[in-house]
XYZ file of C-alpha atoms in Angstrom:
779
model
C 76.505 -102.637 -102.138
C 76.907 -99.489 -100.087
C 74.078 -98.208 -97.847
C 74.264 -94.923 -99.614
C 73.304 -96.707 -102.776
C 70.364 -98.395 -101.147
C 66.859 -97.878 -102.382
C 64.371 -95.942 -100.126
C 60.670 -96.414 -100.032
C 58.098 -94.569 -97.844
C 54.458 -95.287 -97.195
C 51.749 -93.046 -98.609
C 51.383 -90.450 -95.765
C 55.105 -89.733 -95.804
C 55.751 -89.517 -99.492
C 57.371 -86.336 -100.676
C 58.119 -85.065 -97.162
C 60.212 -87.898 -95.515
C 63.447 -89.673 -96.391
C 66.321 -91.478 -94.726
C 69.596 -89.707 -94.164
C 72.600 -92.051 -93.957
C 75.383 -89.561 -94.282
C 77.945 -89.620 -91.580
C 76.824 -87.825 -88.471
C 73.282 -87.298 -89.700
C 71.662 -90.686 -89.987
C 67.977 -91.072 -89.409
C 64.499 -90.400 -90.688
C 63.886 -86.812 -91.763
C 60.284 -85.531 -91.618
C 59.431 -82.236 -93.202
C 56.287 -80.222 -92.530
C 55.301 -82.283 -89.512
C 51.543 -82.815 -89.182
C 49.689 -83.536 -85.985
C 48.881 -86.989 -87.248
C 52.609 -87.666 -87.611
C 52.831 -88.246 -83.904
C 53.188 -91.808 -82.624
C 55.662 -94.687 -82.297
C 58.292 -95.038 -85.005
C 60.390 -98.309 -85.533
C 63.673 -98.490 -87.358
C 64.698 -101.960 -88.638
C 68.108 -102.785 -90.035
C 68.744 -106.073 -91.849
C 72.320 -107.408 -92.247
C 73.565 -110.185 -94.591
C 75.478 -111.987 -92.055
C 74.016 -110.669 -88.876
C 70.638 -110.715 -87.309
C 68.101 -107.949 -88.047
C 68.120 -105.065 -85.583
C 64.939 -103.031 -84.541
C 64.829 -99.651 -82.753
C 61.598 -97.917 -81.547
C 61.012 -94.153 -80.942
C 57.914 -92.358 -79.690
C 57.249 -89.019 -81.498
C 55.054 -86.395 -79.788
C 53.834 -83.566 -82.102
C 53.134 -80.221 -80.196
C 50.244 -78.171 -81.769
C 50.117 -74.369 -80.801
C 46.771 -72.665 -80.039
C 44.830 -71.735 -83.136
C 43.026 -68.516 -82.041
C 42.431 -66.192 -79.070
C 39.289 -64.090 -78.460
C 38.667 -61.503 -75.718
C 35.142 -60.406 -74.829
C 33.690 -58.001 -72.232
C 30.614 -58.227 -70.099
C 29.484 -54.851 -71.591
C 28.801 -56.649 -74.862
C 29.547 -60.371 -74.582
C 28.799 -61.006 -78.217
C 31.383 -58.510 -79.480
C 35.117 -59.241 -79.579
C 37.343 -56.729 -77.875
C 40.302 -56.004 -80.066
C 42.176 -53.001 -78.711
C 40.001 -50.969 -76.303
C 37.709 -52.349 -73.663
C 34.970 -50.057 -72.443
C 34.282 -47.280 -71.864
C 33.548 -48.124 -68.260
C 32.215 -45.830 -65.592
C 33.965 -45.052 -62.396
C 33.498 -47.821 -59.732
C 32.345 -50.308 -62.359
C 33.241 -54.027 -61.903
C 34.793 -55.263 -65.147
C 34.747 -58.868 -66.387
C 36.958 -59.867 -69.337
C 36.958 -63.359 -70.861
C 39.936 -64.671 -72.825
C 39.024 -67.752 -74.891
C 41.680 -69.857 -76.707
C 40.897 -72.439 -79.372
C 43.115 -75.375 -80.370
C 46.533 -76.385 -79.133
C 48.029 -79.706 -78.268
C 48.553 -80.266 -75.514
C 45.859 -77.958 -74.089
C 47.259 -74.458 -73.618
C 47.378 -72.631 -70.335
C 45.592 -69.266 -70.428
C 46.662 -66.441 -68.070
C 45.983 -62.638 -67.559
C 48.792 -60.162 -67.016
C 49.109 -56.431 -66.318
C 52.434 -55.414 -67.595
C 54.723 -57.922 -65.713
C 52.237 -58.783 -63.035
C 50.200 -61.958 -63.200
C 46.558 -61.235 -62.516
C 44.862 -64.586 -63.116
C 46.271 -67.988 -64.074
C 43.163 -70.122 -63.673
C 42.150 -71.718 -66.900
C 38.852 -73.335 -67.551
C 38.233 -76.071 -70.094
C 34.976 -75.794 -71.980
C 35.581 -78.472 -74.613
C 38.552 -80.395 -75.919
C 39.224 -77.555 -78.315
C 38.467 -74.472 -76.138
C 40.232 -73.173 -73.043
C 39.307 -69.834 -71.436
C 40.184 -67.604 -68.502
C 37.658 -65.125 -67.010
C 39.260 -62.057 -65.388
C 37.198 -60.043 -62.885
C 38.655 -56.677 -61.836
C 37.889 -54.780 -58.638
C 35.770 -51.559 -58.941
C 37.470 -49.183 -61.322
C 38.937 -45.887 -60.289
C 40.041 -42.930 -62.401
C 43.579 -44.450 -62.091
C 42.442 -47.440 -64.176
C 42.030 -45.267 -67.249
C 44.136 -46.657 -70.109
C 45.220 -49.665 -68.040
C 46.556 -52.489 -70.267
C 45.555 -56.156 -69.758
C 47.226 -59.031 -71.628
C 45.841 -62.529 -72.154
C 48.526 -65.197 -72.802
C 48.146 -68.827 -73.932
C 51.021 -71.374 -73.974
C 51.286 -75.200 -74.193
C 55.045 -75.712 -74.763
C 58.311 -74.088 -74.105
C 59.263 -74.851 -77.639
C 56.981 -72.185 -79.088
C 56.304 -68.484 -78.356
C 53.126 -68.034 -76.292
C 50.075 -66.592 -78.042
C 48.904 -63.257 -76.500
C 46.489 -60.343 -76.975
C 46.416 -56.956 -75.178
C 43.465 -54.614 -74.543
C 43.323 -51.094 -73.022
C 40.669 -49.994 -70.553
C 38.680 -46.894 -71.527
C 36.658 -44.983 -68.937
C 33.890 -42.326 -68.786
C 33.311 -40.366 -65.595
C 31.429 -37.184 -64.552
C 33.082 -33.867 -63.641
C 34.485 -33.514 -60.191
C 33.266 -29.907 -59.933
C 31.059 -27.335 -61.702
C 31.283 -23.747 -60.489
C 30.507 -20.179 -61.488
C 33.610 -18.041 -61.387
C 32.009 -15.110 -59.577
C 33.501 -13.017 -56.808
C 30.394 -13.497 -54.732
C 28.514 -16.746 -54.522
C 25.537 -15.067 -52.856
C 24.401 -12.857 -55.722
C 25.296 -10.980 -58.870
C 24.202 -7.397 -59.516
C 23.502 -6.410 -63.128
C 21.930 -3.485 -64.982
C 19.203 -4.015 -67.535
C 20.460 -3.745 -71.069
C 24.122 -3.824 -70.046
C 25.738 -7.104 -71.061
C 28.414 -8.688 -68.900
C 30.186 -12.086 -69.021
C 29.374 -14.871 -66.559
C 31.878 -17.770 -66.579
C 31.085 -21.391 -65.673
C 33.840 -24.032 -65.429
C 33.600 -27.832 -65.141
C 36.707 -29.821 -64.162
C 37.637 -33.533 -64.206
C 35.179 -34.947 -66.703
C 35.856 -37.601 -69.351
C 34.955 -36.756 -71.997
C 34.867 -32.973 -71.308
C 31.591 -31.965 -69.680
C 28.658 -30.394 -71.464
C 27.568 -27.126 -69.797
C 24.033 -25.732 -69.960
C 22.481 -22.553 -68.544
C 19.195 -22.382 -66.667
C 17.013 -19.638 -65.236
C 14.883 -20.620 -62.270
C 15.525 -24.252 -63.119
C 14.359 -23.962 -66.749
C 16.861 -24.198 -69.595
C 17.428 -20.909 -71.382
C 16.743 -21.361 -75.112
C 19.933 -21.606 -77.086
C 18.810 -18.889 -79.498
C 18.682 -16.409 -76.619
C 22.218 -17.133 -75.496
C 25.486 -15.564 -76.531
C 28.045 -18.173 -75.459
C 31.733 -18.836 -75.932
C 32.985 -22.374 -75.132
C 36.522 -23.569 -74.352
C 37.980 -27.043 -73.653
C 41.388 -27.763 -72.119
C 41.916 -31.476 -71.317
C 39.326 -32.428 -68.760
C 38.299 -28.778 -68.176
C 35.269 -27.310 -69.931
C 34.517 -23.591 -69.806
C 31.363 -21.721 -70.909
C 31.302 -17.908 -71.051
C 27.770 -16.483 -71.110
C 27.428 -12.897 -72.308
C 24.311 -12.167 -70.315
C 22.043 -9.274 -71.266
C 19.641 -9.087 -68.345
C 16.044 -7.933 -68.458
C 13.904 -6.566 -65.690
C 12.088 -9.898 -65.516
C 15.396 -11.537 -64.519
C 15.492 -9.647 -61.242
C 15.442 -12.164 -58.395
C 15.894 -15.103 -60.759
C 18.333 -17.934 -60.084
C 20.952 -18.346 -62.784
C 22.370 -21.891 -62.854
C 25.158 -23.631 -64.728
C 24.760 -27.404 -65.068
C 27.528 -29.780 -66.156
C 27.509 -33.488 -67.016
C 29.683 -35.918 -68.922
C 28.268 -37.046 -72.278
C 26.674 -40.471 -71.881
C 26.308 -40.022 -68.138
C 23.340 -37.619 -67.860
C 22.393 -39.071 -64.488
C 25.604 -37.748 -62.938
C 24.948 -33.981 -62.864
C 26.643 -31.168 -60.998
C 25.518 -27.522 -61.034
C 26.239 -24.183 -59.444
C 23.742 -21.306 -59.004
C 23.720 -17.634 -58.178
C 20.946 -15.180 -57.334
C 20.504 -12.268 -59.803
C 19.727 -8.708 -58.825
C 18.908 -6.684 -61.924
C 18.746 -2.891 -61.712
C 16.321 -1.293 -64.167
C 14.461 1.926 -64.801
C 11.065 2.204 -63.150
C 8.102 0.516 -64.821
C 5.275 3.010 -64.473
C 1.584 3.015 -65.253
C -1.418 4.953 -63.987
C -4.450 3.304 -62.473
C -7.718 5.227 -62.247
C -10.118 3.928 -59.652
C -13.158 5.242 -61.546
C -14.379 4.621 -65.040
C -12.933 7.538 -67.002
C -16.119 7.773 -69.082
C -18.344 8.476 -66.048
C -16.517 11.445 -64.515
C -18.541 14.596 -63.990
C -17.833 17.925 -62.376
C -17.952 17.645 -58.609
C -16.677 14.064 -58.421
C -13.634 13.001 -56.401
C -10.968 11.030 -58.242
C -7.869 9.172 -57.128
C -5.091 8.240 -59.544
C -2.399 5.799 -58.507
C 1.053 5.552 -60.017
C 1.917 1.853 -60.079
C 5.688 1.442 -59.742
C 8.085 -1.420 -60.284
C 11.693 -0.354 -59.915
C 15.055 -1.697 -58.754
C 16.537 0.060 -56.920
C 13.409 1.725 -55.505
C 12.330 5.016 -57.060
C 13.735 8.086 -55.333
C 11.114 10.512 -56.684
C 7.688 10.469 -58.327
C 6.239 13.446 -60.207
C 2.743 14.036 -61.592
C 1.938 16.168 -64.627
C -1.231 17.413 -66.282
C -0.779 18.293 -69.952
C 2.962 18.482 -69.340
C 2.662 20.859 -66.363
C 3.929 19.544 -62.989
C 1.295 19.110 -60.285
C 1.813 19.915 -56.639
C -0.469 19.724 -53.655
C -2.899 22.638 -53.609
C -5.723 22.243 -51.087
C -7.478 25.318 -52.451
C -7.812 23.628 -55.822
C -8.547 20.210 -54.361
C -5.226 18.732 -55.490
C -3.389 16.415 -53.103
C -0.153 14.692 -54.148
C 1.270 11.944 -51.936
C 4.107 10.262 -53.832
C 2.355 7.505 -55.773
C -1.223 8.786 -55.431
C -2.950 11.863 -56.800
C -6.247 12.909 -55.189
C -8.511 15.305 -57.081
C -11.445 16.589 -55.106
C -14.478 18.331 -56.562
C -13.097 18.103 -60.111
C -14.012 20.628 -62.783
C -13.619 20.789 -66.530
C -10.143 22.215 -65.891
C -9.258 18.790 -64.502
C -9.633 17.293 -67.980
C -6.477 16.497 -69.866
C -3.612 14.069 -70.162
C -2.154 12.820 -66.880
C 1.271 11.238 -66.573
C 3.480 10.205 -63.715
C 7.256 9.964 -63.891
C 9.466 7.935 -61.548
C 13.242 8.231 -61.122
C 15.869 5.912 -59.668
C 19.614 5.398 -60.158
C 19.030 3.831 -63.559
C 17.054 6.765 -64.989
C 13.577 8.232 -65.359
C 10.504 6.661 -66.908
C 7.283 8.448 -67.819
C 4.063 6.500 -67.786
C 1.796 6.212 -70.746
C -0.697 9.085 -71.017
C -4.050 8.740 -69.307
C -6.749 10.864 -70.900
C -9.267 12.138 -68.365
C -12.375 13.855 -69.701
C -14.688 15.480 -67.176
C -18.277 15.847 -68.278
C -19.894 19.200 -67.598
C -23.008 21.182 -68.416
C -22.826 23.451 -71.472
C -21.617 26.992 -70.821
C -21.237 29.943 -73.138
C -17.979 30.045 -75.035
C -15.796 33.095 -74.611
C -14.789 35.582 -77.296
C -17.914 35.306 -79.407
C -19.859 38.136 -80.970
C -22.654 39.100 -78.586
C -23.990 42.320 -80.084
C -25.754 42.580 -83.434
C -27.058 45.660 -85.176
C -29.838 45.258 -87.713
C -32.731 47.194 -89.199
C -36.339 46.151 -89.206
C -37.238 43.622 -91.870
C -33.545 42.705 -92.161
C -32.421 39.140 -91.482
C -29.302 38.382 -89.436
C -27.520 35.144 -88.568
C -26.690 34.820 -84.876
C -24.189 32.137 -83.837
C -24.192 30.538 -80.417
C -21.059 28.639 -79.366
C -20.847 26.671 -76.135
C -18.227 24.741 -74.260
C -19.622 21.288 -73.572
C -18.611 17.703 -72.917
C -20.173 15.628 -74.210
C -21.298 17.451 -77.356
C -24.765 19.011 -77.068
C -27.682 16.970 -78.312
C -30.067 19.912 -78.596
C -30.235 23.723 -78.644
C -33.066 26.060 -77.678
C -33.474 29.668 -78.819
C -35.748 32.294 -77.311
C -36.235 36.052 -77.734
C -36.507 38.259 -74.674
C -38.223 41.460 -75.772
C -40.209 44.170 -74.054
C -43.321 42.089 -74.627
C -41.869 39.015 -72.893
C -39.977 35.785 -73.628
C -40.937 33.748 -76.684
C -39.305 30.720 -78.273
C -37.789 30.966 -81.731
C -39.232 28.313 -84.083
C -36.930 25.332 -84.519
C -37.134 25.684 -88.299
C -35.154 28.954 -88.025
C -32.125 27.358 -86.345
C -29.590 24.691 -87.244
C -27.046 22.997 -85.004
C -23.715 21.291 -85.572
C -21.447 20.088 -82.796
C -21.069 22.775 -80.169
C -22.574 25.564 -82.277
C -26.038 26.634 -83.327
C -27.063 29.350 -85.794
C -30.457 31.065 -85.854
C -31.982 33.274 -88.541
C -33.707 36.237 -86.931
C -35.627 39.103 -88.518
C -37.002 41.935 -86.366
C -40.313 43.022 -87.851
C -41.058 45.946 -85.514
C -39.235 47.978 -82.913
C -40.644 45.641 -80.259
C -38.664 42.743 -81.809
C -35.335 44.142 -80.651
C -33.943 42.798 -77.413
C -31.994 39.780 -76.266
C -31.683 36.471 -78.073
C -31.170 33.658 -75.572
C -29.500 30.334 -76.357
C -29.416 27.153 -74.226
C -27.731 23.844 -74.987
C -28.503 20.371 -73.644
C -26.030 17.492 -73.414
C -25.834 14.135 -71.659
C -25.196 15.791 -68.287
C -28.173 18.128 -68.400
C -29.424 21.514 -69.558
C -27.382 24.692 -69.590
C -28.123 26.742 -66.482
C -27.389 30.248 -67.722
C -28.358 31.170 -71.253
C -26.002 32.787 -73.722
C -27.233 36.342 -74.329
C -26.975 38.116 -77.692
C -28.167 41.711 -77.944
C -30.093 42.530 -81.104
C -30.273 46.315 -81.439
C -31.040 48.759 -84.160
C -27.858 49.202 -86.162
C -25.909 52.400 -85.377
C -22.711 54.169 -86.226
C -19.648 52.888 -84.330
C -18.312 54.603 -81.255
C -15.082 56.560 -81.395
C -11.781 54.911 -80.598
C -10.141 55.698 -77.276
C -6.756 55.685 -75.511
C -4.852 56.579 -78.688
C -1.097 56.656 -78.264
C 1.501 57.826 -80.824
C 4.955 56.736 -79.719
C 8.336 55.445 -80.692
C 11.273 54.071 -78.744
C 14.866 55.231 -78.735
C 15.980 52.504 -81.138
C 13.612 53.668 -83.892
C 14.503 56.439 -86.354
C 12.932 59.791 -85.595
C 10.883 59.540 -88.806
C 8.967 56.526 -87.449
C 5.958 56.455 -85.145
C 3.513 53.792 -83.953
C -0.115 54.842 -83.463
C -2.424 52.503 -81.547
C -5.944 52.957 -80.168
C -8.606 50.908 -78.434
C -11.698 50.233 -80.574
C -15.115 51.304 -79.350
C -18.507 49.659 -79.809
C -18.962 48.649 -83.431
C -22.640 49.692 -83.607
C -23.678 46.074 -84.047
C -21.981 45.853 -87.467
C -18.537 45.013 -88.734
C -16.342 48.062 -88.470
C -13.053 49.148 -90.003
C -10.720 52.007 -89.205
C -9.390 55.026 -91.086
C -6.192 56.991 -90.461
C -5.650 60.454 -91.936
C -2.292 62.213 -91.826
C -2.074 65.989 -92.076
C 0.481 68.659 -91.342
C -0.795 70.822 -88.544
C 0.191 73.929 -90.476
C -1.750 72.819 -93.557
C -5.290 71.773 -94.186
C -4.485 69.421 -97.043
C -4.676 65.679 -96.469
C -1.213 64.169 -96.899
C -2.281 60.526 -96.714
C -5.196 58.439 -95.570
C -5.661 54.738 -95.135
C -8.996 52.943 -94.950
C -10.382 49.537 -94.130
C -7.804 48.723 -91.445
C -9.087 45.753 -89.384
C -7.718 47.232 -86.119
C -6.829 50.763 -85.019
C -3.103 50.112 -85.057
C -0.823 51.933 -87.498
C 2.895 52.251 -88.181
C 3.888 55.496 -89.900
C 7.324 56.320 -91.260
C 9.068 59.061 -93.193
C 8.081 61.924 -90.867
C 10.084 65.150 -90.985
C 11.773 66.702 -87.996
C 10.241 69.739 -86.332
C 7.004 69.285 -88.323
C 3.752 68.939 -86.402
C 1.422 66.262 -87.715
C -2.219 65.569 -86.980
C -3.035 61.865 -86.950
C -6.796 61.351 -87.093
C -8.436 57.954 -86.474
C -12.099 57.083 -86.870
C -14.164 53.925 -87.175
C -16.635 53.168 -89.947
C -19.403 50.648 -90.497
C -22.324 50.342 -92.879
C -24.222 53.021 -90.915
C -21.452 55.602 -91.180
C -18.323 56.904 -89.418
C -17.639 57.466 -85.754
C -16.468 60.762 -84.282
C -12.778 61.275 -85.103
C -9.964 61.181 -82.585
C -6.889 63.289 -83.435
C -3.370 62.901 -82.105
C -0.895 65.771 -82.558
C 2.624 64.495 -83.090
C 5.965 66.237 -83.663
C 9.202 64.424 -84.466
C 11.851 64.806 -81.786
C 15.576 64.011 -81.932
C 16.910 60.517 -82.705
C 17.957 59.766 -79.146
C 14.615 60.558 -77.516
C 11.556 58.338 -77.347
C 8.311 60.172 -77.955
C 4.849 59.436 -76.582
C 1.687 61.416 -76.987
C -1.681 60.310 -75.608
C -5.044 61.706 -76.706
C -8.049 59.864 -75.309
C -10.755 61.415 -77.461
C -11.180 63.945 -80.250
C -13.267 66.211 -78.072
C -10.309 66.683 -75.723
C -8.214 67.949 -78.623
C -10.943 70.318 -79.744
C -11.247 71.794 -76.263
C -7.535 72.484 -76.136
C -7.464 74.047 -79.572
C -10.716 76.031 -79.242
C -9.094 79.390 -78.173
C -6.678 79.196 -81.024
C -9.448 78.392 -83.462
C -11.429 81.520 -82.494
C -8.394 83.733 -83.057
C -7.511 82.112 -86.327
C -11.005 82.452 -87.727
C -10.629 86.218 -87.944
C -7.223 86.018 -89.550
C -8.348 83.412 -92.031
C -11.370 85.494 -93.005
C -9.117 88.422 -93.968
C -6.667 86.258 -95.868
C -9.265 84.186 -97.699
C -9.596 86.583 -100.611
C -5.865 86.820 -101.222
C -5.147 83.142 -100.729
C -8.136 82.068 -102.858
C -6.845 83.868 -105.904
C -3.368 82.389 -105.482
C -4.717 78.866 -104.965
C -6.819 79.006 -108.115
C -3.854 80.098 -110.179
C -1.550 77.478 -108.658
C -4.178 74.797 -109.196
C -4.521 75.615 -112.869
C -0.776 75.606 -113.309
C -0.435 72.288 -111.467
C -3.144 70.607 -113.502
C -1.506 71.824 -116.664
C 1.895 70.514 -115.583
C 0.559 67.181 -114.309
C -1.282 66.556 -117.552
C 1.758 67.415 -119.567
C 4.088 65.211 -117.500
C 1.807 62.134 -117.347
C 3.537 58.724 -117.718
C 2.601 55.617 -119.636
C 1.598 52.639 -117.466
C -0.121 49.317 -117.912
C -2.419 50.386 -115.029
C -3.918 53.674 -113.859
C -1.425 56.370 -112.850
C -1.358 58.791 -109.966
C -0.291 62.400 -110.215
C 3.275 63.427 -110.930
C 5.529 63.785 -107.871
C 5.302 67.525 -107.437
C 1.528 67.659 -107.773
C 1.010 66.888 -104.056
C 2.742 65.475 -101.023
C 2.335 61.684 -100.733
C 2.773 59.539 -97.672
C 2.417 55.966 -96.524
C 1.007 54.002 -93.585
C 1.163 50.530 -92.034
C -2.077 49.142 -90.644
C -1.811 46.354 -88.102
C -4.219 43.861 -86.566
C -4.925 42.677 -83.088
C -2.602 39.671 -83.460
C 0.277 41.873 -82.375
C 0.605 44.896 -80.152
C 2.332 48.198 -80.543
C 5.529 46.931 -78.904
C 5.936 44.409 -81.704
C 5.150 47.058 -84.313
C 7.960 49.123 -82.870
C 10.363 46.221 -83.500
C 10.026 46.578 -87.262
C 13.497 46.824 -88.874
C 14.876 50.105 -90.212
C 14.979 49.966 -93.977
C 18.348 50.366 -95.651
C 17.943 52.909 -98.447
C 21.098 54.134 -100.173
C 21.476 57.920 -100.386
C 21.825 57.685 -104.136
C 18.613 55.723 -104.588
C 16.749 58.029 -102.205
C 17.996 61.093 -104.044
C 17.274 59.814 -107.543
C 13.860 58.214 -107.325
C 12.556 57.617 -103.836
C 10.216 60.624 -103.702
C 8.424 59.799 -106.934
C 8.529 56.066 -106.296
C 6.806 56.377 -102.919
C 4.223 58.785 -104.283
C 3.326 56.233 -106.963
C 3.856 52.976 -105.092
C 0.286 51.910 -105.714
C 0.625 52.364 -109.447
C 4.085 50.842 -109.634
C 2.990 47.827 -107.656
C 0.258 47.182 -110.147
C 2.708 47.719 -112.970
C 5.284 45.431 -111.431
C 2.787 42.599 -111.370
C 2.261 42.782 -115.126
C 5.225 44.609 -116.620
C 8.518 42.736 -116.146
C 10.477 45.308 -118.157
C 9.622 48.059 -115.732
C 10.395 45.812 -112.795
C 13.847 44.965 -114.135
C 14.682 48.630 -114.832
C 13.595 49.746 -111.360
C 15.431 46.889 -109.660
C 18.647 47.694 -111.529
C 18.573 51.246 -110.162
C 17.882 50.089 -106.575
C 14.759 52.225 -106.478
C 12.747 49.583 -104.636
C 13.880 49.583 -100.990
C 12.485 46.688 -98.940
C 9.445 47.506 -96.865
C 8.346 45.854 -93.610
C 6.429 42.674 -94.340
C 4.342 40.197 -92.488
C 7.466 38.096 -91.996
C 9.214 40.908 -90.134
C 6.212 41.314 -87.873
C 5.901 37.596 -87.472
C 2.168 37.402 -86.860
C 0.208 38.540 -89.913
C -0.976 35.608 -92.044
C -0.486 37.228 -95.469
C 2.360 39.216 -97.064
C 2.296 42.966 -96.810
C 0.793 45.015 -99.586
C 1.726 48.499 -100.717
C -1.089 51.018 -100.433
C -1.032 54.784 -100.813
C -3.815 57.233 -101.340
C -3.916 60.868 -102.293
C -6.297 63.626 -101.420
C -4.760 66.532 -103.300
C -5.020 65.925 -107.003
C -6.839 67.907 -109.620
C -8.526 67.413 -112.953
C -8.033 64.130 -114.686
C -5.187 63.185 -112.356
C -7.540 63.399 -109.398
C -9.994 61.055 -111.066
C -7.254 58.574 -111.847
C -5.962 58.788 -108.318
C -9.394 57.968 -106.896
C -9.697 54.898 -109.052
C -6.249 53.814 -107.993
C -7.095 54.386 -104.357
C -10.265 52.356 -104.646
C -8.560 49.425 -106.299
C -5.721 49.470 -103.817
C -8.010 49.509 -100.838
C -9.976 46.591 -102.138
C -6.784 44.609 -102.578
C -5.392 45.622 -99.209
C -8.537 44.824 -97.306
C -7.854 41.109 -97.730
C -4.520 41.448 -95.930
C -4.091 41.663 -92.223
C -1.088 43.966 -92.523
C -0.557 46.748 -95.051
C 2.781 48.514 -95.449
C 3.481 51.904 -97.010
C 5.880 54.713 -96.144
C 5.781 58.425 -95.705
C 8.037 60.412 -97.975
C 11.238 61.017 -95.966
C 12.122 64.142 -97.928
C 9.900 66.655 -99.712
C 12.790 67.997 -101.770
C 14.040 67.636 -105.348
C 10.688 66.318 -106.620
C 11.319 67.658 -110.081
C 14.715 65.913 -110.257
C 13.221 62.652 -109.005
C 10.400 62.870 -111.516
C 12.732 63.504 -114.423
C 14.919 60.551 -113.376
C 11.949 58.190 -113.223
C 10.564 59.528 -116.524
C 13.844 58.471 -118.140
C 13.413 54.936 -116.741
C 10.085 54.358 -118.424
C 10.535 56.430 -121.549
C 11.128 53.383 -123.732
C 8.310 51.228 -122.334
C 5.397 50.202 -124.629
C 2.649 52.793 -124.401
C -0.418 50.687 -123.783
C -2.414 53.613 -122.450
C -1.720 57.283 -121.972
C -3.002 59.666 -119.369
């Protein structure tokens, strides 16, 4: 039988993976999937039929490769290092352990860096574990990303087992610096932001940068920062907005690598911050205890960079300078006030200036206490009759406010106190009710006040005299300047003694050639008047007198004649008696002439008067208020009365009214003669107002706004003295009502008739305007 046809039989461990190959060239035992336990001595026996049996022995060694490899680090011995070892710090000593399990024969474990052998000493822990511990010299920055390979091999028949790890490192920055031109200091201006750059180089990972002031971290919320990173370079840009408190501070930039806070580098710079002066006033005394006669020193406390170049003191906004006569001494930051008075009271400030600007201190109120003294500009003369009660007011200047007042009467019989029940006090004023019972009760009322400083030294004196008529005005001047029309004039006088009662003033306007009263104005608060509409080459008599409850004063008359437009006119008459003395010779001569002509003129006047009354009654108009006489019944004029809030120069600044020739020709004469009536009508009759306005018959008159001082709008007031019959009665009622309405105003505006011509034409024109108005009443 052929060997190829022989039957094969294998023991249990080799079944299914071993068989005998007898083909030519490939005879032998074939083992598949060799196991470690397959190693050992193998015997091959061949039996022959005719020959002796032949045995052959073979020793089989089975090589087993390592089963696993583990690398650990001394940073964390219990954790396997797979790819990256670290991170390690600079100069650290690194220990890596490579541990190999399994392998037959035992593997050899070695450490390599690239192609360089680092360590080939293996250590056997157990029969199944072989390891190699690699210890590196202190690391440098050059060891970053260094690769280390552990290799295990136990036969040349198999590929060695290996594992590679990469070293990771963490190290602090090499430098941290502020990129400033000067390392000694940085100059900034308060409120002006500028960038400050800090740069850290050579840190892994990139350094963290923080900002500090005087060694204390600046809160993040107060910082405006931009950050940049380029490789191992970190950059922080601080937009610094300095404050005055930062002057002299040390600004620092600190850098460190994350995870290495103990390795810190920083750079610092000294700050010099320019700012406006910080100013406040210090008073060495208690401001509540200052009294007249004390000495006071005020100090201006300054804090400025650069230093202040000038310091100024002010009292109530007025600059103060050294004045030894007034006890004021200024020496830059100190203000000495010697022997202070009540005038030293007020608001004090000091202002300091440097290159950055000027700062004014907060106000310091200084109140100097002083004894009460009599207030100025109070009424000191009272006129009263016996058995009449008057109220006398006493006003004092005092700080603090008076706590008590005392009244006494100094009469011919001596000084006696006024009972307290007759007086009342409030603040700095006291009012007493006084009634003289006999002539001996007239004299001087005395008033004293008492405050926290003491009693008033000199009493306030109020003369109580029997009431009398007022004294005449004086220093009357009628004048105009070259810029005013020739038909304008300003009349101003100085008031005399008021007789102890409230007085008002009257102005009467007459033509010197006539006796009739053209216009008069009453109840003016001051003897100041503005007259317009005067004719050229006509002499006027302007008479002023004062009136009170006891009667009128002597009159003072000014003679005035209109000159040319280009000339300013001034006429001064100090008193009426002067005028009478000048005119006395002429008066004596005229008396004889007038006596002869009286008979002839009287007859003519009576006839003309009857005819005028008849015509005025016939030509009466319908109004909603009382009416004055028709335009040709008498000459009418107008006056402005001023008050003491403005002087004659301001009166002379009143604007020239623009009156069209047409309007003046058609209705101005009648309109001015009846301004009082028309004003009343205009307030209640809109139809009449609209018709007059459409014809431009109402030229604008000077008002309180044009004067600029009077507190209420101007009113229109005219009066008449030459009316007859029923017209005269109506005119008086109109005059009375107008005066009562004008008395409440501080400025009253009327105008003299600029032309005394074409009265009939003007009247007929105005009659046509109102012909269709409702006839509520007829005169």
